[in-house]
Amino acid sequence: MRILSGIQPTGGTHLGNLIGALRHYVTNQDVGEAFYFVADLHALTLLPDPAVLREQTRSTAAMLLAVGVDPERSTLFAQSHVAAEHTQLAWVLQCVANFGELSRMTQFKDKSEGKGDSVSVGLFTYPVLQAADILAYDSDVVPVGADQKQHLELVRNLAQRFNNRYGDDLLVVPKPLIAEVGGRVMDLQEPTRKMSTSSASDKGTVWVLDEPATVLKKFKSAVTDSETEVRYDPAAKPGVSNLLELLHIATDRSIDDLAAEFGSNGYGHFKVATGEAIVELLAPIRTRYTELMTDPAELDRILANGADRAREVAQSTLDRVMATVGFLPR
Ligand code: AQP
């Protein structure tokens, strides 16, 4: 079984990325052959400063390693190091995708809002490049957060359409792996919105590299509701339910147990306990990340090895696709 997923090197890694995606990268590397990449081609849609993009690509790779991705058991690479294969496959898939379905992608609608005609074509075709990233590796399973569900559905549709046109089983139709609990970590200040790199206020986003005191402060000021009962009910009590999910994940105790323990005594103690559990969860990751960042040459070496392995696999899929659609062999 092949497992593949990617993360953009944009603005730091937050608790949503860690809990919705990265921790599943680690557990899944024992389940099958895993490919994880830093999505720097995708990050270019925001046209970051070149030096910042380089720095964040390395630091995102260090974050994946710090969380527990093991380069001996997984292929870790930078997407741009396999850019030729990913973008050539993306071109073929762009010819299979249609304008209407891409226009319906909610992430595109959100991110292009207010930009009119100046919105970049890269932002529009982003999900097709994502399809190429996934299909190039014959991926069976893609661990992602719930926000990627619609994009994954598109990837499945494109693979099926390609197979219907050119022959069954040419492309593997992947399945998203979205955790029921923790698949959508909510903003601490606006618990009806997902925690996000681009949210308006930094107070609602917990960064993996935040100092412990900052993490605690963010949890203490988390928005809840006007009741006093700690109860799991995401629709009626989104703030409390988000904290309960986080505390459950950080402590491995059941949500029912935790709700019973904190009961109806208000939220103060509950918020502090959640903040402290998250501080504990993040501490070893921060330490390991700091160590890894002292040796950029080693990070580059790991990424170079990963790219060699990734290119081998992606090239073979690309060759198959190119021959299938009717291009002459060189
Ligand atoms: N709030 C979240 N809860 C659970 N999973 C999440 N992911 C993102 N936010 C949450 C998952 O993290 C992985 C990497 O996401 P990305 O490459 O899109 O990185 P990002 O730019 O940091 O993501 P954001 O925060 O969602 O940025 P914006 O909002 O600016 O686009 C993916 O698997 C994603 O599902």
PDB file of C-alpha atoms and ligand atoms in Angstrom, residues 5-8 10 12 14 16-17 19-21 25 107 111 126 143-148 182-186 194-198, ligand 1:
ATOM      1  CA  SER A   5       0.696  13.477   1.682  1.00  0.00           C
ATOM      2  CA  GLY A   6       2.150  16.977   1.513  1.00  0.00           C
ATOM      3  CA  ILE A   7       2.274  20.188   3.499  1.00  0.00           C
ATOM      4  CA  GLN A   8       2.923  23.709   2.277  1.00  0.00           C
ATOM      5  CA  THR A  10       3.877  28.678   4.441  1.00  0.00           C
ATOM      6  CA  GLY A  12       4.841  27.861  10.103  1.00  0.00           C
ATOM      7  CA  HIS A  14       0.116  24.956  13.495  1.00  0.00           C
ATOM      8  CA  GLY A  16      -4.299  21.877  13.002  1.00  0.00           C
ATOM      9  CA  ASN A  17      -1.559  20.704  10.630  1.00  0.00           C
ATOM     10  CA  ILE A  19      -3.172  16.923  14.626  1.00  0.00           C
ATOM     11  CA  GLY A  20      -5.120  16.761  11.362  1.00  0.00           C
ATOM     12  CA  ALA A  21      -2.256  15.529   9.218  1.00  0.00           C
ATOM     13  CA  TYR A  25       2.076  10.690   8.608  1.00  0.00           C
ATOM     14  CA  GLN A 107     -10.793  26.804  -1.141  1.00  0.00           C
ATOM     15  CA  LYS A 111      -8.859  32.493  -1.378  1.00  0.00           C
ATOM     16  CA  TYR A 126      -3.854  24.211  -7.581  1.00  0.00           C
ATOM     17  CA  PRO A 143      -3.838  11.308   5.185  1.00  0.00           C
ATOM     18  CA  VAL A 144      -5.217  14.878   5.267  1.00  0.00           C
ATOM     19  CA  GLY A 145      -7.355  17.195   7.365  1.00  0.00           C
ATOM     20  CA  ALA A 146     -11.076  17.487   6.673  1.00  0.00           C
ATOM     21  CA  ASP A 147     -10.502  20.759   4.753  1.00  0.00           C
ATOM     22  CA  GLN A 148      -8.973  18.709   1.926  1.00  0.00           C
ATOM     23  CA  GLY A 182      -9.004  15.930  15.211  1.00  0.00           C
ATOM     24  CA  GLY A 183      -9.598  16.033  11.450  1.00  0.00           C
ATOM     25  CA  ARG A 184     -10.689  19.632  11.768  1.00  0.00           C
ATOM     26  CA  VAL A 185      -8.995  21.579  14.562  1.00  0.00           C
ATOM     27  CA  MET A 186     -10.853  24.835  15.120  1.00  0.00           C
ATOM     28  CA  LYS A 194     -10.784  25.909  11.127  1.00  0.00           C
ATOM     29  CA  MET A 195      -7.437  26.808  12.613  1.00  0.00           C
ATOM     30  CA  SER A 196      -5.466  28.193   9.713  1.00  0.00           C
ATOM     31  CA  THR A 197      -2.178  29.709   8.610  1.00  0.00           C
ATOM     32  CA  SER A 198      -4.002  32.655   7.134  1.00  0.00           C
TER      33      SER A 198
HETATM   34  N1  AQP B   1      -7.430  23.251  11.153  1.00  0.00           N
HETATM   35  C1  AQP B   1      -6.996  22.096  10.661  1.00  0.00           C
HETATM   36  N2  AQP B   1      -7.403  20.924  11.224  1.00  0.00           N
HETATM   37  C2  AQP B   1      -6.974  19.729  10.750  1.00  0.00           C
HETATM   38  N3  AQP B   1      -6.119  19.620   9.693  1.00  0.00           N
HETATM   39  C3  AQP B   1      -5.699  20.756   9.105  1.00  0.00           C
HETATM   40  N4  AQP B   1      -4.877  20.994   8.056  1.00  0.00           N
HETATM   41  C4  AQP B   1      -4.773  22.323   7.859  1.00  0.00           C
HETATM   42  N5  AQP B   1      -5.524  22.988   8.748  1.00  0.00           N
HETATM   43  C5  AQP B   1      -6.114  22.040   9.544  1.00  0.00           C
HETATM   44  C6  AQP B   1      -4.199  19.933   7.302  1.00  0.00           C
HETATM   45  O1  AQP B   1      -2.810  20.173   7.340  1.00  0.00           O
HETATM   46  C7  AQP B   1      -2.227  19.662   6.138  1.00  0.00           C
HETATM   47  C8  AQP B   1      -1.309  20.691   5.532  1.00  0.00           C
HETATM   48  O2  AQP B   1      -2.097  21.783   5.102  1.00  0.00           O
HETATM   49  P1  AQP B   1      -1.621  22.846   4.036  1.00  0.00           P
HETATM   50  O3  AQP B   1      -0.548  22.313   3.194  1.00  0.00           O
HETATM   51  O4  AQP B   1      -2.826  23.432   3.361  1.00  0.00           O
HETATM   52  O5  AQP B   1      -0.907  23.879   4.966  1.00  0.00           O
HETATM   53  P2  AQP B   1      -1.367  25.265   5.482  1.00  0.00           P
HETATM   54  O6  AQP B   1      -1.216  26.263   4.410  1.00  0.00           O
HETATM   55  O7  AQP B   1      -0.631  25.476   6.768  1.00  0.00           O
HETATM   56  O8  AQP B   1      -2.901  25.006   5.785  1.00  0.00           O
HETATM   57  P3  AQP B   1      -3.914  25.998   6.307  1.00  0.00           P
HETATM   58  O9  AQP B   1      -3.665  26.400   7.679  1.00  0.00           O
HETATM   59  O10 AQP B   1      -5.207  25.318   5.984  1.00  0.00           O
HETATM   60  O11 AQP B   1      -3.697  27.316   5.471  1.00  0.00           O
HETATM   61  P4  AQP B   1      -4.723  28.184   4.745  1.00  0.00           P
HETATM   62  O12 AQP B   1      -5.957  28.245   5.583  1.00  0.00           O
HETATM   63  O13 AQP B   1      -4.044  29.485   4.591  1.00  0.00           O
HETATM   64  O14 AQP B   1      -4.938  27.449   3.459  1.00  0.00           O
HETATM   65  C9  AQP B   1      -3.376  19.273   5.214  1.00  0.00           C
HETATM   66  O15 AQP B   1      -3.560  17.876   5.258  1.00  0.00           O
HETATM   67  C10 AQP B   1      -4.562  19.964   5.833  1.00  0.00           C
HETATM   68  O16 AQP B   1      -5.773  19.255   5.590  1.00  0.00           O
END
